[in-house]
Amino acid sequence: CSDDLSDVNVDTKSPTEVPADVLFSNATKGLVDQMVSTNVNRGIFKLVAQYWTETTYTDEANYNLVERNINGAQWTILYRDVLKDLDEAAMILSENPDASLSEAQIQNQLAMIEVLQVFTWHVLVDTFGDIPYTEALDLENGTPVYDDDAAIYADLVNRLDGAIAQLDAGSAGFTGGADYLYNGDAGQWSKFANSLKLRLALRYANVDDAKASQMATEAIEAGVFESHADNAAMQYEASAPNTNPIWTDLVQSGRADFVAANTIVDAMNERDDPRRDDYFAENLGEGVYEGGTYGATGNTQSNSTIYSERLEDPTLEGVLLDYTEVEFLIAEAAARGYVSEDAEAHYNEAVTSSIIYWGGTEAEADTYLAQPEVAYDEANWVERIGVQKWIALYNRGFEAWSTWRKLDVPELPNAAQSGLPVPLRFTYPASEATLNSDNWAAASSAIGGDEQQTPVFWDVN
Amino acid sequence: QESMTVSGTVTDGNGMPLPGVNVLIKGTTRGEQTDFDGNYSIQAEQGDVLVFSYLGMQTVEYPVTNVNTIDVVLEQDAAQLEEVVVTALGISREKRSLGYATEEVSGAEVNTAKEGNFINSLSGKVSGLDIKKSSTLGGSSNIIIRGYTSLTGNNQPLFVVDGVPISNQNTNTSDQTSGRGGYDYGNAAMDINPDDVASVNVLKGAAASALYGSRAANGVILITTKTGRKNEDIGVTISSGITFSQMDDDTFVEYQKEYGAGYGPFYGPNEDAYFNEWDVDGDGNDDLVVPFTEDASFGGRFDPSLMVFQWDAFYPESPNYLQATPWTAAENGPESVFRTGVTYNHSISLDGGTDQSTYRLGYTLFDQEGILPNSNIKRNTVDVKATHDFTDKLSAGVTATYTNTDGKGRYGTGYSGTNIFQSMRQWNQNNVDFEAQKDAYFTTGRNITWNYANAEAGNFSPIYTDNPYWQLYENYQTDVRDRLYGNFNLNYEFTDWFSATGRVSMDTYNDLREERRNVGSNGVSAYQRYDASYTELNYDLLLNFDYDLSEDLNLSGLLGATARRQTFREMRASTTGGLVIPGLYSLSNSQNLLVPPTENFEELHTNGYFASASFGYRNTFFLDATARVDESSSLPESDNTYFYPSVSTSIVFSELFNNDWMSFGKLRANYAEVGNYAPPLSVQNVYSNPTNFRTPLYSVNSTANNPDLKNETTKSWEVGLEMEFFNRRLGFDLAAYQSNSIDQLMPVTVTAATGYTRRWVNAGEVENKGIEASLHVSPVRTDDFEWRINANWFTNESEVLSLYGDNQNLQIASLQGGISVNATVGQPYGTIWGTNYTYLEDGSGPVINPDNGRFVVDGTPQPIGDINPDWKAGISNTLSYKAVSFSFLIDIQKGGDIFSLDTWYGYATGVTANTAGLNELGNPVRDPISEGGGLLLEGVNPDGSANTTRTQMGNYANAIGYGYAPNAYHTYDGSFVKLREATLSYSLPTTLAERLSLTNVTLSAVGRNLWIIDKNIPYSDPEAGLSSGNIQGIQSGAIPTAREYGFNVRLQF
């Protein structure tokens, strides 16, 4: 029996080499899925931002991140399923690119990978604070050190600048439909990168005005989103398994776990918001909107307002960053004096673009903005921008939560059952304490305790 | 010399006639055999010598004189009685020469009171064998010999049938084994037909199994099947049995019958009542309506005078359509779903032979109904076994067994709607009448649930739970397995001390498993099929020698080579997005384009070369040594060969003294190493293929393979003492052992920050130490009556000595309820981690919060249980009086913890009896504390004084359910005492049998799993688990145990 034994130990069903674009596509989808998901096992940002609350089983609305390992899902999906694939794609492009690719195209693809990596890293930092960064994504180092969150941010800004400089609108990016965000258009990626830079700039608002001001100025000058056509968004498909993950949980599951939270419904009722019939169903009667008490038991889909049919659309696009958010960011940068733009104009455009995005009209927006409690108020810009951005970011729970942490507007009540306040970060996954215990312990003490109420570096008040 | 007829009767020491005794005239080939009554008659001459011989008896010689009648009594041959046992590679060895422990179970012990999974019938019969049966129909049995040695790999022993290593693969999904739902399709060794088993030998330690190589690292279960006898008559055996199975009430929920649907007073217009209100019957007045969405029983107190609209008021075919009915506990609770299952077991075998040949042909039909409706497993077995001596030197043999197993309606397991026990145990409304649910399904053919999603809005689909009869009759699974195993062997005796054996053995099977969820069920309708095929070929060449070097010194041994060629392929495909046509279960009936099936193909080639030598001195001192080299395709080419030795010795010290009371005495000791290889496909990295989106997707695999793997090694030693006294009326066998498994091959969990979540490495060490004891005694033994006791006891202690790098903990499984099963350095393998009680520094506790009477929960996950039993024991008693024999087996386990997800949820939903009733004051425990209700938990205040604060039990947010109790509260000691088996047999007197032209008629009444005499876990069988494998210590939707009792007739002619 002298057959070559090692020949049979080959996986004949899986490849050992793949091109970069299939990894890039997978990472993009993984990232958008995770940012969009409302699954109680992996993505509960719509609850955290108090857009929705739960019906019978209210653990997650009460900020129990541990029972279902929600913090672990965020960590694992972003590191393993997004960053690792991006990292691998970049490695393939650098070391062993497809021979048909031009050098300019490779550089564009690498820059696009870099932009998505920066996006993902900042989501991880914003979620947890200090995280493994410099030593991460290295199999040979099973116990990567945690880096300081501010230091990671500083590096991300540099990397983003590098990617912006590298993007060449005259050359192609990922082709053949592999780029789910911009179909390979480097010019669009450039706008996305600058818009992301603008977002990061405003994260610095309370910790480093100079840096925030400089970054915002550079970003706006270089060109950010100019309409919803520029949005960093991925279109989902009509049929399983490629639907929007929200559809899977709301429709396909046959369950009835969520209702609108009183927090947002009350705020929109007070302002007679024209988006209510876009955000919510009129299941309690025409024009009747009544949210369930946030985090309480006893909310049912028959006694509380639920989400609109639009949220149940399987093809609903998943958004990473959009024009409305950019307009709010410019308004905020202007209000803070970082840029010489008209804060009010951008605020009005932000609100208007949101209303139109959700199906409203210019006229509705004008009426809405004419109300004293909605109209821009320079003296009260934090409250105005805070509340309106929060309303506009409905279905974008993660960004809503992050903006809220920075602006501390609107006031979000403690969850009714547990009495817990809105988390300021996610605690580290339980597995870190056993798998990387020394570094986990050091990081926990460095950030001031591995607690939900320990703020990340840019959340200083 | 005058020829004369000599006749007589041959009996054994008990006066029983011995049929088939060879009566030979010494020095000739002339002979006869005794008949059924032990009578013989032979022509002989004076001066001849008659030789009476019979296997297992002392051979005696009688000279022929002038007497015509010679009655002979044959005594059992003490030396021969235990003489020969089957050891590794099917080699028969004198047991006295063995330096390691083997234990034999006779065929009768596994084929009298039969089990669907024959492994279960070994439970309690062999010391060191830790068997955990599955409660589910056709489910897998976990079998562990001398502890868990592998951290993440297979810990089940190797099964060998007549020299054929057969697969004991468990291909249950990881969702199934970790309690997330799915069916338990059993372990492949359950295909062995108990009717064909002649004996079972258990090789426990590495020394015993060393010649089998790597795959025997966890011990070997050696099965020898029945062989034809050299008998020109055809021996015909017909056996026919019927068994009834009934649910054991002790293993199911006892329901509280005082309160119905709801989580508390949270309903109605003001969210403060137990019922919702709307106008159901259209009379303009609001009606009281059960809160259908709430799968719990913390609702309104039953009151027959209160009329409410229940689930059966909402479907038009209902007798109570649009009618309110009294608010009462269900007359027919979930227990009404059980039925009496009937199992038939029929077999026929023919055997016979000539001087040159033997043959045996058998057929068995096993047809088992489960205790749930629409569940059935049918197994047909055909087997052939033949030997032939072509010449004095050349002989050949062939065996083949074909089995066809057809399953339908296996019970769903774990936390899933397919498992009807999930809702019955955890999420029930105690007002729901299950007979009415049955009527609703059979009347309408629709999924009429008690758990409407939104009845007020006209949505009558189930929000969580289907009608159980819909589930059982529409969403059943089916499966088929065709299997063939057997071998062809040739033996050539070069000389009387040197022979060669060549053998080709094969085991191959195909599985098809189909799972259904019809349109109208909770969740997306689906059809899923799983196809797998497994083939294993083994080629063995053995050279045997057995040579007396001198009168005192014997040398025997063998040289061998073996090659194994194994392939396994599987494919799982499922409809996507639901079914189009209801009730049509095909992949093409998919709503959306199919997601590609998952495919897996694995091949494993191993080559082994081995040698063994045994020295025997004066039949008293024995020394054995073995050596083996293995090559495995699954290790990196540069490091795929490894060597391991064993040495063992025994001293039959009873040969050294001569005394009457000690019949036998032996000391034995051994040391052995066994190397093991990696599973296939763990060396080279590949990309995984998620379902395509608009374009193809690939991803870096979440498990990193490792090109630097090497073999793992288990090192073990063992000592033993075996003694027999008083003509073997009393005897014992003691063994002590230790094994250390090092360089373990495993996919360790790594932080996702590395970009992976698992990585294959060689790391870690697990130690197992244990003591095994078995004892047999016959307190009474007379001519007619014998009382014999066999008892065994064992304990195994495991400790994880190290893991990968500095890691102190390896999670074997993360399970629902926030618990995990772990291997932690310094702890036994298999600790259950979860939240715990808080204890004061002086150890008193648990601490109770004086503000609300609840436990102060220590939320840091920590060890709260250990899946390993402290010890296990079995005691069997056999009482035989003439032709009647009665035996029963008590099976005992001490320790072995279990976390119950069933009580974790069931106590929070108020389903179980302990959530209602009266408190110590005599008041209803669910009454408000202000009115004397509430529960007083045993514990202490933070200052150490006894707790006096009662805690509310009026709604789901109580202190004992999952919301506020620590996991430790739901972790139970799995100890049990069971009456495992009882049989009563009667053999018809031979004279009577003969009148029916039969040689033997045996009637038996048998029972299995008859009575759980003692246990700690409430509402379930402590043995009920999810699947065989390393994830133990959890119950989730536990399946109740079936008591089995039946009758068997066995005819031989």
GROMACS .gro file of N, CA and C in nm, chain A residues 376-445:
model
  210
  376TYR      N    1  -3.481   7.541   1.325
  376TYR     CA    2  -3.344   7.551   1.375
  376TYR      C    3  -3.333   7.664   1.474
  377ASP      N    4  -3.263   7.641   1.581
  377ASP     CA    5  -3.249   7.739   1.687
  377ASP      C    6  -3.101   7.743   1.723
  378GLU      N    7  -3.036   7.850   1.687
  378GLU     CA    8  -2.893   7.857   1.704
  378GLU      C    9  -2.852   7.840   1.849
  379ALA      N   10  -2.934   7.895   1.936
  379ALA     CA   11  -2.901   7.888   2.078
  379ALA      C   12  -2.920   7.748   2.132
  380ASN      N   13  -2.995   7.673   2.061
  380ASN     CA   14  -3.039   7.543   2.110
  380ASN      C   15  -3.003   7.436   2.009
  381TRP      N   16  -2.890   7.456   1.939
  381TRP     CA   17  -2.861   7.369   1.825
  381TRP      C   18  -2.838   7.223   1.866
  382VAL      N   19  -2.783   7.202   1.984
  382VAL     CA   20  -2.756   7.064   2.025
  382VAL      C   21  -2.887   6.986   2.034
  383GLU      N   22  -2.987   7.049   2.097
  383GLU     CA   23  -3.116   6.982   2.113
  383GLU      C   24  -3.181   6.960   1.977
  384ARG      N   25  -3.179   7.064   1.893
  384ARG     CA   26  -3.245   7.053   1.762
  384ARG      C   27  -3.180   6.945   1.676
  385ILE      N   28  -3.049   6.956   1.663
  385ILE     CA   29  -2.980   6.858   1.578
  385ILE      C   30  -2.990   6.720   1.640
  386GLY      N   31  -2.974   6.715   1.772
  386GLY     CA   32  -2.979   6.586   1.841
  386GLY      C   33  -3.110   6.514   1.819
  387VAL      N   34  -3.220   6.587   1.843
  387VAL     CA   35  -3.352   6.523   1.830
  387VAL      C   36  -3.381   6.488   1.684
  388GLN      N   37  -3.356   6.582   1.595
  388GLN     CA   38  -3.391   6.559   1.455
  388GLN      C   39  -3.304   6.451   1.391
  389LYS      N   40  -3.177   6.448   1.430
  389LYS     CA   41  -3.091   6.345   1.374
  389LYS      C   42  -3.134   6.207   1.425
  390TRP      N   43  -3.170   6.205   1.552
  390TRP     CA   44  -3.218   6.079   1.612
  390TRP      C   45  -3.344   6.030   1.541
  391ILE      N   46  -3.436   6.123   1.515
  391ILE     CA   47  -3.558   6.082   1.443
  391ILE      C   48  -3.523   6.034   1.302
  392ALA      N   49  -3.432   6.110   1.238
  392ALA     CA   50  -3.398   6.077   1.099
  392ALA      C   51  -3.325   5.944   1.087
  393LEU      N   52  -3.252   5.906   1.192
  393LEU     CA   53  -3.171   5.784   1.184
  393LEU      C   54  -3.250   5.657   1.218
  394TYR      N   55  -3.381   5.669   1.225
  394TYR     CA   56  -3.467   5.552   1.244
  394TYR      C   57  -3.424   5.444   1.146
  395ASN      N   58  -3.408   5.324   1.193
  395ASN     CA   59  -3.355   5.213   1.111
  395ASN      C   60  -3.204   5.218   1.097
  396ARG      N   61  -3.140   5.313   1.163
  396ARG     CA   62  -2.993   5.318   1.163
  396ARG      C   63  -2.949   5.323   1.308
  397GLY      N   64  -2.991   5.223   1.382
  397GLY     CA   65  -2.976   5.224   1.528
  397GLY      C   66  -2.835   5.251   1.577
  398PHE      N   67  -2.736   5.191   1.512
  398PHE     CA   68  -2.600   5.208   1.563
  398PHE      C   69  -2.558   5.354   1.561
  399GLU      N   70  -2.581   5.422   1.447
  399GLU     CA   71  -2.538   5.561   1.435
  399GLU      C   72  -2.621   5.651   1.526
  400ALA      N   73  -2.749   5.616   1.542
  400ALA     CA   74  -2.834   5.693   1.632
  400ALA      C   75  -2.781   5.685   1.775
  401TRP      N   76  -2.745   5.562   1.814
  401TRP     CA   77  -2.691   5.542   1.949
  401TRP      C   78  -2.562   5.620   1.969
  402SER      N   79  -2.474   5.616   1.868
  402SER     CA   80  -2.346   5.685   1.879
  402SER      C   81  -2.365   5.836   1.886
  403THR      N   82  -2.453   5.888   1.802
  403THR     CA   83  -2.479   6.033   1.804
  403THR      C   84  -2.537   6.074   1.939
  404TRP      N   85  -2.628   5.989   1.988
  404TRP     CA   86  -2.688   6.019   2.118
  404TRP      C   87  -2.583   6.023   2.228
  405ARG      N   88  -2.489   5.928   2.220
  405ARG     CA   89  -2.386   5.926   2.325
  405ARG      C   90  -2.305   6.056   2.326
  406LYS      N   91  -2.286   6.111   2.205
  406LYS     CA   92  -2.204   6.232   2.198
  406LYS      C   93  -2.285   6.356   2.234
  407LEU      N   94  -2.406   6.366   2.179
  407LEU     CA   95  -2.485   6.488   2.201
  407LEU      C   96  -2.572   6.481   2.326
  408ASP      N   97  -2.595   6.359   2.373
  408ASP     CA   98  -2.679   6.336   2.492
  408ASP      C   99  -2.820   6.391   2.475
  409VAL      N  100  -2.865   6.393   2.353
  409VAL     CA  101  -2.999   6.439   2.319
  409VAL      C  102  -3.058   6.337   2.221
  410PRO      N  103  -3.184   6.302   2.232
  410PRO     CA  104  -3.281   6.342   2.335
  410PRO      C  105  -3.260   6.262   2.463
  411GLU      N  106  -3.338   6.293   2.559
  411GLU     CA  107  -3.329   6.218   2.683
  411GLU      C  108  -3.393   6.081   2.661
  412LEU      N  109  -3.315   5.977   2.683
  412LEU     CA  110  -3.369   5.841   2.667
  412LEU      C  111  -3.386   5.782   2.806
  413PRO      N  112  -3.507   5.741   2.839
  413PRO     CA  113  -3.532   5.691   2.975
  413PRO      C  114  -3.464   5.556   2.999
  414ASN      N  115  -3.451   5.523   3.126
  414ASN     CA  116  -3.401   5.390   3.162
  414ASN      C  117  -3.502   5.285   3.119
  415ALA      N  118  -3.452   5.165   3.092
  415ALA     CA  119  -3.542   5.056   3.052
  415ALA      C  120  -3.634   5.019   3.168
  416ALA      N  121  -3.761   5.000   3.137
  416ALA     CA  122  -3.862   4.990   3.242
  416ALA      C  123  -3.840   4.873   3.337
  417GLN      N  124  -3.808   4.756   3.283
  417GLN     CA  125  -3.797   4.638   3.368
  417GLN      C  126  -3.670   4.636   3.451
  418SER      N  127  -3.558   4.652   3.383
  418SER     CA  128  -3.429   4.641   3.453
  418SER      C  129  -3.391   4.770   3.522
  419GLY      N  130  -3.449   4.881   3.477
  419GLY     CA  131  -3.410   5.010   3.531
  419GLY      C  132  -3.273   5.057   3.485
  420LEU      N  133  -3.216   4.984   3.388
  420LEU     CA  134  -3.082   5.019   3.342
  420LEU      C  135  -3.085   5.137   3.245
  421PRO      N  136  -2.987   5.228   3.256
  421PRO     CA  137  -2.976   5.335   3.157
  421PRO      C  138  -2.924   5.281   3.025
  422VAL      N  139  -2.938   5.360   2.919
  422VAL     CA  140  -2.887   5.321   2.788
  422VAL      C  141  -2.736   5.295   2.802
  423PRO      N  142  -2.688   5.183   2.750
  423PRO     CA  143  -2.544   5.155   2.761
  423PRO      C  144  -2.462   5.265   2.692
  424LEU      N  145  -2.345   5.290   2.744
  424LEU     CA  146  -2.251   5.381   2.677
  424LEU      C  147  -2.152   5.302   2.593
  425ARG      N  148  -2.146   5.174   2.617
  425ARG     CA  149  -2.067   5.084   2.533
  425ARG      C  150  -2.117   4.943   2.559
  426PHE      N  151  -2.072   4.849   2.475
  426PHE     CA  152  -2.099   4.709   2.502
  426PHE      C  153  -1.985   4.655   2.588
  427THR      N  154  -2.020   4.572   2.682
  427THR     CA  155  -1.914   4.504   2.755
  427THR      C  156  -1.845   4.406   2.661
  428TYR      N  157  -1.721   4.371   2.692
  428TYR     CA  158  -1.647   4.276   2.608
  428TYR      C  159  -1.717   4.140   2.613
  429PRO      N  160  -1.707   4.064   2.504
  429PRO     CA  161  -1.769   3.931   2.506
  429PRO      C  162  -1.710   3.846   2.619
  430ALA      N  163  -1.792   3.763   2.678
  430ALA     CA  164  -1.748   3.681   2.792
  430ALA      C  165  -1.628   3.596   2.754
  431SER      N  166  -1.620   3.556   2.628
  431SER     CA  167  -1.511   3.467   2.587
  431SER      C  168  -1.375   3.535   2.598
  432GLU      N  169  -1.371   3.669   2.590
  432GLU     CA  170  -1.241   3.737   2.599
  432GLU      C  171  -1.177   3.715   2.736
  433ALA      N  172  -1.259   3.704   2.839
  433ALA     CA  173  -1.205   3.685   2.973
  433ALA      C  174  -1.132   3.552   2.985
  434THR      N  175  -1.171   3.454   2.904
  434THR     CA  176  -1.102   3.326   2.914
  434THR      C  177  -0.998   3.309   2.804
  435LEU      N  178  -1.024   3.366   2.686
  435LEU     CA  179  -0.934   3.341   2.574
  435LEU      C  180  -0.815   3.436   2.570
  436ASN      N  181  -0.833   3.554   2.623
  436ASN     CA  182  -0.726   3.655   2.616
  436ASN      C  183  -0.728   3.731   2.747
  437SER      N  184  -0.717   3.655   2.856
  437SER     CA  185  -0.755   3.709   2.987
  437SER      C  186  -0.665   3.825   3.033
  438ASP      N  187  -0.534   3.811   3.017
  438ASP     CA  188  -0.448   3.917   3.068
  438ASP      C  189  -0.474   4.049   2.996
  439ASN      N  190  -0.483   4.040   2.864
  439ASN     CA  191  -0.505   4.163   2.787
  439ASN      C  192  -0.644   4.219   2.811
  440TRP      N  193  -0.739   4.127   2.829
  440TRP     CA  194  -0.875   4.171   2.860
  440TRP      C  195  -0.877   4.246   2.993
  441ALA      N  196  -0.808   4.190   3.091
  441ALA     CA  197  -0.807   4.254   3.223
  441ALA      C  198  -0.739   4.391   3.216
  442ALA      N  199  -0.629   4.396   3.141
  442ALA     CA  200  -0.558   4.524   3.130
  442ALA      C  201  -0.646   4.629   3.062
  443ALA      N  202  -0.715   4.587   2.956
  443ALA     CA  203  -0.801   4.681   2.884
  443ALA      C  204  -0.917   4.726   2.972
  444SER      N  205  -0.974   4.631   3.045
  444SER     CA  206  -1.087   4.665   3.130
  444SER      C  207  -1.047   4.773   3.230
  445SER      N  208  -0.928   4.757   3.286
  445SER     CA  209  -0.889   4.858   3.383
  445SER      C  210  -0.849   4.987   3.313
   0.00000   0.00000   0.00000
